[in-house]
Short mmCIF file of C-alpha atoms in Angstrom, two decimals:
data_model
loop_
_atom_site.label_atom_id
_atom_site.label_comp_id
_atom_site.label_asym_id
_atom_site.label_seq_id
_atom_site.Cartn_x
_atom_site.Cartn_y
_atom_site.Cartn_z
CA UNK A 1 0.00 0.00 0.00
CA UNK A 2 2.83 2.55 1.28
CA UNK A 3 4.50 1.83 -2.80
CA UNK A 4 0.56 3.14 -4.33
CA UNK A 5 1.12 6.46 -2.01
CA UNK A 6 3.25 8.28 -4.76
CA UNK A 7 0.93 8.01 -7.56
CA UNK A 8 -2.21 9.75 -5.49
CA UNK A 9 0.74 12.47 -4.68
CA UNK A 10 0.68 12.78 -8.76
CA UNK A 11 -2.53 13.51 -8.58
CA UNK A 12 -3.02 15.72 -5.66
CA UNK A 13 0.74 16.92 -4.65
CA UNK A 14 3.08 15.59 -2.62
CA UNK A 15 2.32 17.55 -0.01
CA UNK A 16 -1.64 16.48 0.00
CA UNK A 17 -0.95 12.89 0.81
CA UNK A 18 -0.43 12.62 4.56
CA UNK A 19 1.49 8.79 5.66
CA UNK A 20 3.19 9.60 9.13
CA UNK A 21 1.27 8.06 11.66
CA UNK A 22 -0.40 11.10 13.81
CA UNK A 23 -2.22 12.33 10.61
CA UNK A 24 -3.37 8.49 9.88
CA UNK A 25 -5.09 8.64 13.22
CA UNK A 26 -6.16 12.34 13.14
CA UNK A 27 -7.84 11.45 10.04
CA UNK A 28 -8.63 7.92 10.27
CA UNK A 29 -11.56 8.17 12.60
CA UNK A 30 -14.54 9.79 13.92
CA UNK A 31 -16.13 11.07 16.92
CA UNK A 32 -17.43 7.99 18.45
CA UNK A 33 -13.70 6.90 19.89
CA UNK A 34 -14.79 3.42 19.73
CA UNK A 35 -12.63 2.07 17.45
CA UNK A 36 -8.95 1.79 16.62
CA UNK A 37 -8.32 3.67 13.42
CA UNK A 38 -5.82 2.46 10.82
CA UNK A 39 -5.48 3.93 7.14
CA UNK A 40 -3.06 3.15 4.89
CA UNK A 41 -2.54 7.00 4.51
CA UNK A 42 -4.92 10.25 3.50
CA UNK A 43 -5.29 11.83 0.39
CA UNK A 44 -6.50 15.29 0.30
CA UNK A 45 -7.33 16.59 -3.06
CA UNK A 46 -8.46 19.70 -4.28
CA UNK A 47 -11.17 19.42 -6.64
CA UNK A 48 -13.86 16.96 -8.25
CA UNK A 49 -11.33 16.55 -10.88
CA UNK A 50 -9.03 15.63 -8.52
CA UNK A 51 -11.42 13.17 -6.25
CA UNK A 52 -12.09 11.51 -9.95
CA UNK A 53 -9.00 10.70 -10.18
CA UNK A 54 -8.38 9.56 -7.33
CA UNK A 55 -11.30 7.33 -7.69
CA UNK A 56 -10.47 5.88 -10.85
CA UNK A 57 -6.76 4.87 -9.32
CA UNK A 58 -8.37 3.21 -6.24
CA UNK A 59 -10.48 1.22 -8.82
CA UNK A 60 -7.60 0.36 -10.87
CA UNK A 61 -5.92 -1.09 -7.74
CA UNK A 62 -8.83 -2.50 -5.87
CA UNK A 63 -8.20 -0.22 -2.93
CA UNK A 64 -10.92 0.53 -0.32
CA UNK A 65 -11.79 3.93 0.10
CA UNK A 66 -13.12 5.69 3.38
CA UNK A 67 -14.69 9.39 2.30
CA UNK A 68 -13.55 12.07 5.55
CA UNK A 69 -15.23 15.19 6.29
CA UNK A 70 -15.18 17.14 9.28
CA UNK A 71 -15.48 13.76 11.06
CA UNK A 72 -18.14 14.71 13.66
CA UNK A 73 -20.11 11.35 13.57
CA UNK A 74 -20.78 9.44 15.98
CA UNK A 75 -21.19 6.09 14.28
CA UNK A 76 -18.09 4.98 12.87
CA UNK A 77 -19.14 6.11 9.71
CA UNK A 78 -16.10 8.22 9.01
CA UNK A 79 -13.20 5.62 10.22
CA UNK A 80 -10.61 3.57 8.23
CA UNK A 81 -9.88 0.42 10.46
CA UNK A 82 -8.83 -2.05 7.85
CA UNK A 83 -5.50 0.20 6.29
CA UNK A 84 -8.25 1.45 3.25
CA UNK A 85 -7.04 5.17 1.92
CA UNK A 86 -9.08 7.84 3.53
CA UNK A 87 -10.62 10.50 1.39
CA UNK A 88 -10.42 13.75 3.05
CA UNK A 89 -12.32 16.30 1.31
CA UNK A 90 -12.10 19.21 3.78
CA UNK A 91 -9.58 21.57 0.64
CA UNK A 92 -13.48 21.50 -1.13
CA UNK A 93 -14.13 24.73 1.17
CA UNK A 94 -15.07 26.99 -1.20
CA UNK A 95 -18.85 28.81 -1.77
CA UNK A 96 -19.88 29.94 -4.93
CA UNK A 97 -22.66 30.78 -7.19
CA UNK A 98 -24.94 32.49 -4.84
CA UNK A 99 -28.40 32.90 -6.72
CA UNK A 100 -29.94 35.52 -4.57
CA UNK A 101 -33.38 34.96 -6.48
CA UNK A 102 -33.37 30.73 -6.22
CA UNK A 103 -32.08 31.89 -2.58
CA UNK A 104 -29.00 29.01 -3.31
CA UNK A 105 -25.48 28.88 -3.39
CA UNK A 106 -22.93 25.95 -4.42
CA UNK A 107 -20.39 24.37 -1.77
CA UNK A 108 -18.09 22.18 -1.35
CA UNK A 109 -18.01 19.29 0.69
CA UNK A 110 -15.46 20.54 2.65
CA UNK A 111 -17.69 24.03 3.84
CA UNK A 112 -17.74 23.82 7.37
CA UNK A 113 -21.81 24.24 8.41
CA UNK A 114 -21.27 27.18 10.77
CA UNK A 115 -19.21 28.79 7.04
CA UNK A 116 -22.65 28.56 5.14
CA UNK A 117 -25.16 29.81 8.26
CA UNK A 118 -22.72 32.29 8.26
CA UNK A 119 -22.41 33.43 4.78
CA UNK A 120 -26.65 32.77 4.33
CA UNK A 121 -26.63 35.74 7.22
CA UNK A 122 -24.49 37.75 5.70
CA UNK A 123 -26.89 37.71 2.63
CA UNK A 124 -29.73 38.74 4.89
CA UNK A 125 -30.56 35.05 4.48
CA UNK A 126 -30.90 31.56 6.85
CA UNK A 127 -29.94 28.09 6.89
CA UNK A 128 -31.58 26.45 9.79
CA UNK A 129 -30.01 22.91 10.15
CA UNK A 130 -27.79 23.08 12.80
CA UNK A 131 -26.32 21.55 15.73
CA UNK A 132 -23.42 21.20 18.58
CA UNK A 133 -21.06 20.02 16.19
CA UNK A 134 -21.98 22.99 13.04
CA UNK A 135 -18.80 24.80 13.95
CA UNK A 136 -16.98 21.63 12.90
CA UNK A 137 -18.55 19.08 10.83
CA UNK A 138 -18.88 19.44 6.85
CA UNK A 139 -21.73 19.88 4.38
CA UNK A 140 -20.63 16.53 2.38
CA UNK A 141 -20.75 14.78 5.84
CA UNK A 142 -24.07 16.49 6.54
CA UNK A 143 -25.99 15.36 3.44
CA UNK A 144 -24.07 11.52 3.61
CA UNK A 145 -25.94 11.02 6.98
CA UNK A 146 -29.01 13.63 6.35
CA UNK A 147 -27.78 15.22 9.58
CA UNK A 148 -31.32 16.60 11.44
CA UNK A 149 -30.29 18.78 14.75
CA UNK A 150 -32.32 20.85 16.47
CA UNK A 151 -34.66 23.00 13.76
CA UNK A 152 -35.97 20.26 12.40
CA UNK A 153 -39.55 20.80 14.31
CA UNK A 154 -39.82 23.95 11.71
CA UNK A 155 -37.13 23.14 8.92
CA UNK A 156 -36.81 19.99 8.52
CA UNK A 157 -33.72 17.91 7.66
CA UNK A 158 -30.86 18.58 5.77
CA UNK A 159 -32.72 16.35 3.06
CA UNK A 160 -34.81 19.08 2.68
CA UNK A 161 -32.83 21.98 1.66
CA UNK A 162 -30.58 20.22 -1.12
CA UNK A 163 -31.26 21.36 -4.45
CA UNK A 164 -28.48 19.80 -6.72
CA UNK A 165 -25.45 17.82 -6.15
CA UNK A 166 -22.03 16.79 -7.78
CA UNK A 167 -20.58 13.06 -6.94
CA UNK A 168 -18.14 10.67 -8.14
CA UNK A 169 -18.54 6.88 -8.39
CA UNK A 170 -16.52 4.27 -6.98
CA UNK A 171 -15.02 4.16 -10.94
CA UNK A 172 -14.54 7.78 -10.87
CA UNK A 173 -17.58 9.42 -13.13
CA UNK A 174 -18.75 12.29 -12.25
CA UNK A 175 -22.34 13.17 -11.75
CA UNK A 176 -24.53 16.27 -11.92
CA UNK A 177 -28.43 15.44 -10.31
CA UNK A 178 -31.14 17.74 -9.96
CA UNK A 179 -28.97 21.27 -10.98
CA UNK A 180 -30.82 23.30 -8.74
CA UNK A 181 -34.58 22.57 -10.09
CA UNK A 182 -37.15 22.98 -7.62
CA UNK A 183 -39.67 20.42 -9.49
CA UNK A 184 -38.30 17.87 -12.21
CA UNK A 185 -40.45 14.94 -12.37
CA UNK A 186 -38.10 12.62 -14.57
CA UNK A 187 -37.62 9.24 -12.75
CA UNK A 188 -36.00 8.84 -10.31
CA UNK A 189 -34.33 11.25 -8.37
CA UNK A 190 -30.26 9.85 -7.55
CA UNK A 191 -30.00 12.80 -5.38
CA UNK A 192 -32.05 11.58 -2.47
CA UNK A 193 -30.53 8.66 -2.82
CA UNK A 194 -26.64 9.48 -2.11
CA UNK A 195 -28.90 11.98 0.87
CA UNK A 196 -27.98 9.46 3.81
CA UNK A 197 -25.94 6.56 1.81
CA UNK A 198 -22.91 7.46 4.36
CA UNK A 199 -20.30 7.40 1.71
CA UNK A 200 -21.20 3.65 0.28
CA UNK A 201 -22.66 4.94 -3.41
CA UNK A 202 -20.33 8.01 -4.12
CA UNK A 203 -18.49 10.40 -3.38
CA UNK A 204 -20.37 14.16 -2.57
CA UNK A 205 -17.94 16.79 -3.86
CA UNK A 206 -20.33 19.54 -4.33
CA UNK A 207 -23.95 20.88 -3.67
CA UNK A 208 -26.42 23.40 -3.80
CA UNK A 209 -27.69 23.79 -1.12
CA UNK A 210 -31.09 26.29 -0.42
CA UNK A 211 -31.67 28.99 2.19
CA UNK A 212 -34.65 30.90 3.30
CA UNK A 213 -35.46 33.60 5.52
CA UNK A 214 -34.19 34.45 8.58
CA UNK A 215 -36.84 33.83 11.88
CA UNK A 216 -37.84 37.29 13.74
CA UNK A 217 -36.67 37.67 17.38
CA UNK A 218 -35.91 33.89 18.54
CA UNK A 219 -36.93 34.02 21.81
CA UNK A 220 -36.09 30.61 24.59
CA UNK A 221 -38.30 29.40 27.24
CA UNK A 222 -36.16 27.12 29.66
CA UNK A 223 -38.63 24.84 31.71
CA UNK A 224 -38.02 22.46 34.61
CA UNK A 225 -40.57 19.42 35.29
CA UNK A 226 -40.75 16.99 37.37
CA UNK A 227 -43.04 14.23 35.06
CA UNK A 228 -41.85 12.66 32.20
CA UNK A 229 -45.09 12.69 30.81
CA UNK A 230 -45.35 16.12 30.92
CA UNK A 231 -42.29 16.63 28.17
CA UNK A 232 -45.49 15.41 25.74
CA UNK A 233 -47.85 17.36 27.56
CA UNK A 234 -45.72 20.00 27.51
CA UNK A 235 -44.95 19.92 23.26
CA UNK A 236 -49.21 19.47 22.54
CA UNK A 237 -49.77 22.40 24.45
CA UNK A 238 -47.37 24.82 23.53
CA UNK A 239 -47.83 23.42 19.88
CA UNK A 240 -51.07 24.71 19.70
CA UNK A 241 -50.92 27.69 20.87
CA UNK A 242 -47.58 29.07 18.91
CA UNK A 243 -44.95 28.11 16.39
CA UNK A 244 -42.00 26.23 17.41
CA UNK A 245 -38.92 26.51 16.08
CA UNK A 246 -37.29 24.09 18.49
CA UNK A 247 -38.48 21.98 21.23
CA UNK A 248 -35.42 19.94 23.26
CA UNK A 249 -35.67 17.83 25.98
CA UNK A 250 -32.65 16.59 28.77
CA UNK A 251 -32.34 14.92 32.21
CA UNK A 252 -31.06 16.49 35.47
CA UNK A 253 -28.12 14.39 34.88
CA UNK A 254 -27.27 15.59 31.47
CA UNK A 255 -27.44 18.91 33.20
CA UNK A 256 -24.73 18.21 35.86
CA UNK A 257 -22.46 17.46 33.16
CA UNK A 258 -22.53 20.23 31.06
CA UNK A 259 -22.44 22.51 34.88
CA UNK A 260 -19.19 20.86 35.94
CA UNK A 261 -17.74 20.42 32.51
CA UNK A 262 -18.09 24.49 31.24
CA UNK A 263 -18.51 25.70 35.04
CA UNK A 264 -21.35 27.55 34.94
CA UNK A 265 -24.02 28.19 37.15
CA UNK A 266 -26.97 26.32 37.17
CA UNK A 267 -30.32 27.68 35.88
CA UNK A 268 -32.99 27.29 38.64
CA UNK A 269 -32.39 27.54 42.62
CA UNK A 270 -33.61 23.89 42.63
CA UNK A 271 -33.06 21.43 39.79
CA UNK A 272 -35.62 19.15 38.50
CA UNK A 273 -35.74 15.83 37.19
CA UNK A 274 -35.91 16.71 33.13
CA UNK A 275 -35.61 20.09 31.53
CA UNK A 276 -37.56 21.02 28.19
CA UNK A 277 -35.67 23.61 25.93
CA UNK A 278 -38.20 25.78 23.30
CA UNK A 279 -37.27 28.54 20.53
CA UNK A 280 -39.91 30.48 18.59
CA UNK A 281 -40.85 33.49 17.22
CA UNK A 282 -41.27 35.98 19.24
CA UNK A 283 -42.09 38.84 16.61
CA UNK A 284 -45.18 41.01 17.44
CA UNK A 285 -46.40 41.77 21.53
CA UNK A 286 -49.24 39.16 20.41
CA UNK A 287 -46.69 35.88 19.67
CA UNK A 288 -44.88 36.84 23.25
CA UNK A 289 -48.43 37.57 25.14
CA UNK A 290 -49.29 33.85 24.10
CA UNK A 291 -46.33 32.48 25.10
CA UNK A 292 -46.47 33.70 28.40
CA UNK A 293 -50.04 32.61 28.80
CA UNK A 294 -49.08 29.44 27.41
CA UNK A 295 -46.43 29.08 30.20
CA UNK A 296 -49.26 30.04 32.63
CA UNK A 297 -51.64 27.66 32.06
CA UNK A 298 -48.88 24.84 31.87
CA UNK A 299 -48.12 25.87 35.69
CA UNK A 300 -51.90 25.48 36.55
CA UNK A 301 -52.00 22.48 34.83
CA UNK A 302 -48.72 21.52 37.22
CA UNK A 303 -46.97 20.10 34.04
CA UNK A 304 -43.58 22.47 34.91
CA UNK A 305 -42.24 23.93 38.34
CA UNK A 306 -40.22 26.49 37.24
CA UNK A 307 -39.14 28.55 33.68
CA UNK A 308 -37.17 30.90 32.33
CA UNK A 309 -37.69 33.01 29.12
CA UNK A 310 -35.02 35.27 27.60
CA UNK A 311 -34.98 38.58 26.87
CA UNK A 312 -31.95 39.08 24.87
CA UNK A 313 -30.35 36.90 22.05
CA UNK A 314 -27.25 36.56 24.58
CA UNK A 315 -29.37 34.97 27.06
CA UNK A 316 -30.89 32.95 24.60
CA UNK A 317 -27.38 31.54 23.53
CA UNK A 318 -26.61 30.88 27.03
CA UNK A 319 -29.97 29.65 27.62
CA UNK A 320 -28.80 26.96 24.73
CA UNK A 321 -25.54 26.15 26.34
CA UNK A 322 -27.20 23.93 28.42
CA UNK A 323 -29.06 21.64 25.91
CA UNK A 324 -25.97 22.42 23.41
CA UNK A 325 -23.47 21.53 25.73
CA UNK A 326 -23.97 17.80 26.49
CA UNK A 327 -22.47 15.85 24.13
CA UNK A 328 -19.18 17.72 24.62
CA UNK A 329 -19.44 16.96 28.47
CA UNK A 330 -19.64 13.54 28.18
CA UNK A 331 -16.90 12.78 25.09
CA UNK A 332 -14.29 11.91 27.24
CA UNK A 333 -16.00 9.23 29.16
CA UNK A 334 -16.55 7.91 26.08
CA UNK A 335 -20.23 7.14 26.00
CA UNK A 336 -22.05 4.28 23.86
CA UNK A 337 -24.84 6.44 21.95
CA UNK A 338 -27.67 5.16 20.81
CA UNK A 339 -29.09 7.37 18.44
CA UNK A 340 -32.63 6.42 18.35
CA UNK A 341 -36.41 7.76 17.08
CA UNK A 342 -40.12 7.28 17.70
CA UNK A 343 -43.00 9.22 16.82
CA UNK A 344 -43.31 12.02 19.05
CA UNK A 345 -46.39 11.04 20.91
CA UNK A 346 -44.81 7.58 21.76
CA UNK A 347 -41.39 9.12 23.28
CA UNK A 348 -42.73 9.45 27.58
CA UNK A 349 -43.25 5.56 27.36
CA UNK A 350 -40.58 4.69 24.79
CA UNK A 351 -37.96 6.51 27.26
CA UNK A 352 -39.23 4.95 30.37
CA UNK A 353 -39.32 1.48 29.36
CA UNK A 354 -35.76 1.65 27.82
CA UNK A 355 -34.83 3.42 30.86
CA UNK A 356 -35.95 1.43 33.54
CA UNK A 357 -34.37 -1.80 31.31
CA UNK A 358 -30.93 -0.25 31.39
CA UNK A 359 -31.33 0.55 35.24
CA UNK A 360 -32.74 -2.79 36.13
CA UNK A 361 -29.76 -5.08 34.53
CA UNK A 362 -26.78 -2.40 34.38
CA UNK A 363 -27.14 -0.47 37.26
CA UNK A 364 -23.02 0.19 36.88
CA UNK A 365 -23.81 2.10 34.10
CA UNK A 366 -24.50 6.14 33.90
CA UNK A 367 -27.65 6.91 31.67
CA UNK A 368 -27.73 9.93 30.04
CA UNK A 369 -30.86 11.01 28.16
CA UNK A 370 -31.50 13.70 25.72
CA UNK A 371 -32.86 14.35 22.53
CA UNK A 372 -34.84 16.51 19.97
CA UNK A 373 -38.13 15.25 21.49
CA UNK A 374 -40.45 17.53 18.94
CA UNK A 375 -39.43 15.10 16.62
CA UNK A 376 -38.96 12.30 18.35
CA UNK A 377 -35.78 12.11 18.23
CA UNK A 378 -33.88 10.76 21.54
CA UNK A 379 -30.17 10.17 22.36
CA UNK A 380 -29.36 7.73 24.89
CA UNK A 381 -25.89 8.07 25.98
CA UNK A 382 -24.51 5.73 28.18
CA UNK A 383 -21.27 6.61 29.88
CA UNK A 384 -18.49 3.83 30.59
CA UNK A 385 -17.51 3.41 34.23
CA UNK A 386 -13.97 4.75 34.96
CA UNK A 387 -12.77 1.34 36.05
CA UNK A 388 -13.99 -0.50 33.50
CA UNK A 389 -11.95 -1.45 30.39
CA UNK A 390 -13.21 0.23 26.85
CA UNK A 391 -13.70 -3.21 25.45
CA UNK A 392 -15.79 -4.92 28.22
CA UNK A 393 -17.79 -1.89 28.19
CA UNK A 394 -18.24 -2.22 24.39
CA UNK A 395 -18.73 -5.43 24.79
CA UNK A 396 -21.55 -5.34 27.46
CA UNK A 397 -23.66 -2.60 25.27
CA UNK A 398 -23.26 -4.51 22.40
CA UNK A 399 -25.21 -7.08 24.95
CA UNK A 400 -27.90 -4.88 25.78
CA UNK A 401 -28.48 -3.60 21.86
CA UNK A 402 -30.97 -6.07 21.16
CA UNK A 403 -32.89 -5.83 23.85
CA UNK A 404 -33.05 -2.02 23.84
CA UNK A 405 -34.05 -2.50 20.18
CA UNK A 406 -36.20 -5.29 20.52
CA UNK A 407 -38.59 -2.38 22.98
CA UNK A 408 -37.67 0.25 20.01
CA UNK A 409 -39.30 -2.39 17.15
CA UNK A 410 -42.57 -2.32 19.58
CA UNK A 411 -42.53 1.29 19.25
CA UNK A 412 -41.83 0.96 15.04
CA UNK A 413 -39.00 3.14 16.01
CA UNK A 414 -35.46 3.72 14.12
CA UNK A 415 -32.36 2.31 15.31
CA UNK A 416 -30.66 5.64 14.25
CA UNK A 417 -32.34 9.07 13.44
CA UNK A 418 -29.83 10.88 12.59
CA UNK A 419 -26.12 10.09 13.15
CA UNK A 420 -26.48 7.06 10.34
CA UNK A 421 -26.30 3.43 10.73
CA UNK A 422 -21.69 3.37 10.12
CA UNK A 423 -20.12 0.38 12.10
CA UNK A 424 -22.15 1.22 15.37
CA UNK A 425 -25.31 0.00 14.48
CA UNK A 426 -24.83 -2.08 10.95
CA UNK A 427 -25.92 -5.16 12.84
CA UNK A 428 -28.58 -4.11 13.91
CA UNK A 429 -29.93 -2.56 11.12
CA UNK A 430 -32.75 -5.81 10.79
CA UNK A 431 -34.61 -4.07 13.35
CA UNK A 432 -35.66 -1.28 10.92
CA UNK A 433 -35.53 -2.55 7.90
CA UNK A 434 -37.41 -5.33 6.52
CA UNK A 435 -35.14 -8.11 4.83
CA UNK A 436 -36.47 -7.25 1.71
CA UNK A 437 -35.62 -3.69 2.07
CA UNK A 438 -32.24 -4.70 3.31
CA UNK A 439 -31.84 -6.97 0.04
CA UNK A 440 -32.84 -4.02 -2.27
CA UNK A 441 -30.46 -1.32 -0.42
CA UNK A 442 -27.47 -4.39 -0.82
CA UNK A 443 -28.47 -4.46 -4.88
CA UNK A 444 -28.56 -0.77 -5.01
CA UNK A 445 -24.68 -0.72 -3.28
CA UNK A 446 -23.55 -3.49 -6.06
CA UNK A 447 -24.96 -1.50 -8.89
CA UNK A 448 -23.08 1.72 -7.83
CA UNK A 449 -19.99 0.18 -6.27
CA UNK A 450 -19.50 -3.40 -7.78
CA UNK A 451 -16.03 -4.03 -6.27
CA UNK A 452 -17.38 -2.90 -2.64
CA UNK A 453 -14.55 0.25 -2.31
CA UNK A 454 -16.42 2.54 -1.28
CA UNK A 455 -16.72 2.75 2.45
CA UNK A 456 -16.71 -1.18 2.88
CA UNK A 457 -18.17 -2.38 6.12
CA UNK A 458 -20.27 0.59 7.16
CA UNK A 459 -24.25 0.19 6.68
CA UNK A 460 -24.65 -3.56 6.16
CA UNK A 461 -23.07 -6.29 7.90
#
């Protein structure tokens, strides 16, 4: 493999293909921490042109492939284990072609998220999927995993705001789907399909990606409870009585980690058992006036104890730190995430039975709960023991999968709602997927990637 290194460097440039060991491991894996990286070495090129090529080469020599963006996952979807060449794209930074009419702009798969909220803003514009990890992870990643966050409630996914994209097949051709059109009714649509394929059917070098407008005074309500049937309670209510941008839910003990880890004071006098998080509009006197008698009638209702509601977009960032603060706070333990979804009115009884599973036959084990609930979206994190060795931990949540997903297929729930399916959770993936679905997404791989180079291993066992 180390001999094949100086013909990529033809490609790209010497200096874009990295071989010394820190930059193998730097780039060779992902957030998760759960596995032991090891690439054969990185390439880094600087173009579609160049990924072609690069393509075309590894087909020529049969080499597995691992695509790299900002490598924010949390599912071993990003990591080389097996000495395959890893295919950074973060040099495919650049924005272009903003359409101020369509409201789009092209970027590259290497555009960091918080680049393009940033530039939509700048263009008196918005692009509302985000999350903890937008100052870091990459619009190619985004769209392989159809990253969600916490907007989706209002904006939807990131599914939902690609117009076009540019990718390269495992044999290095280059293709051009949807070019920006907003309706194009002519078969199938390939674009939605590479929109969550995690790097196994091409490589995404480019996209155009849509913005809209920006929402008027975001305003966050912070409330503590008690119940965890009130979280529901709590999202029917306020649901119909305003527009929510976001509605986020986490446990006391999620809390206490975020508090020690950024040392910052916590937000009530007394804490509560599970916080609920909520952004809207706050735009007119009317839209705050119902809030507030929203948050009234919740009270008399006794579905919270306590609340807080900003009054200036600094207090609504902080008010965000401690929802947005969580997963960082609990990286270094490292936790086994589970990455799940039910419907929305489901989630009180879906959490509760999972939780008191986990509690009944681990009771070693730290659960740490939080999620998107307006869309039903939950994380369970749970956090390995300090005494206990990475691979016995792995080894006993591995244990505990099925059964956690055997309560999630009651519940016609998702194994993984948005982080993707990578090495973490390829064997379970029966659980929501029917075998014939499974058998058509295996014939769709083989028609795209008939040597199996292209991410190999992730998605399917």
């Amino acid at each position: 493999m180390s001999d094949l290194a100086p013909l990529f460097s033809e490609i790209v440039g010497n200096q874009y293909v990295l071989t010394e060991q820190a930059d193998k491991l730097n780039y060779g894996q992902d957030w998760s921490r759960l596995y032991q990286p090891d690439p054969a070495f990185v390439v880094r090129p600087g173009s579609t042109q160049e990924v072609a090529e690069v393509l075309k080469l590894a087909n020529q020599h049969n080499l597995a492939v691992v695509p790299s963006g900002g490598r924010t996952g949390l599912s071993g979807g990003a990591v080389a284990t097996n000495g395959e060449v890893v295919l950074s794209l973060d040099r495919l930074n650049q924005i272009s072609e903003f359409n101020p009419t369509d409201r789009t702009v092209k970027c590259g798969a290497g555009v960091i998220t918080q680049q393009l909220q940033e530039f939509a803003l700048d263009k008196g514009l918005y692009y509302p999927v985000d999350f903890a990890s937008s100052g870091s992870s990459q619009i190619g990643g985004n769209i392989a995993t159809n990253a969600g966050g916490i907007k989706v409630l209002k904006y939807g996914l990131t599914r939902d705001w690609v117009v076009g994209l540019t990718a390269v097949t495992a044999e290095g051709e280059i293709l051009h789907l949807n070019n920006g059109l907003v309706k194009n009714a002519t078969g199938y649509d390939l674009r939605h399909l590479m929109i969550g394929s995690e790097g196994t059917l091409a490589v995404i070098t480019e996209a155009e990606m849509a913005m809209t407008k920006p929402p008027k005074d975001p305003t966050v309500m912070l409330l503590a409870l008690e119940e965890l049937d009130d979280v529901s309670n709590l999202l029917v209510h306020f649901q119909s009585q305003m527009t929510l941008l976001a509605f986020e839910f986490f446990s006391q003990q999620a809390l206490e980690k975020v508090l020690s880890h950024r040392d910052i004071k916590p937000p009530f006098a007394d804490s509560a058992n599970f916080y609920v998080l909520m952004e809207f509009e706050a735009d007119s006197e009317q839209a705050m006036d119902s809030a507030l008698s929203a948050f009234e009638s919740a009270a008399e209702n006794g579905w919270l104890v306590d609340g807080i509601i900003s009054q200036s977009q600094q207090q609504a960032e902080e008010l965000w730190v401690y929802r947005e603060g969580i997963s960082e706070s609990i990286s270094h333990y490292p936790p086994y995430k589970n990455d799940i979804a039910v419907k929305p009115s489901l989630v009180g009884e879906f959490l509760t039975k999972v939780d008191q599973f986990v509690s009944n036959n681990y009771p070693e084990f730290e659960n740490i709960w939080f999620g998107h609930i307006g869309d039903g979206n939950l994380h369970l994190n749970i956090l390995k023991p300090a005494a206990m060795e990475l691979e016995l931990f792995k080894q006993q949540c591995a244990e505990a999968n099925p059964q956690i997903f055997d309560i999630l297929k009651e519940f016609d729930g998702s194994i993984s709602a948005e982080h993707g399916v990578g090495l973490l959770k390829k064997d379970y993936l029966e659980y929501s997927r029917s075998p014939l679905e499974i058998k058509m997404m295996k014939s769709i791989k083989s028609l795209f990637d008939p040597k199996n180079l292209l991410n190999p291993g992730k998605l399917f066992k």
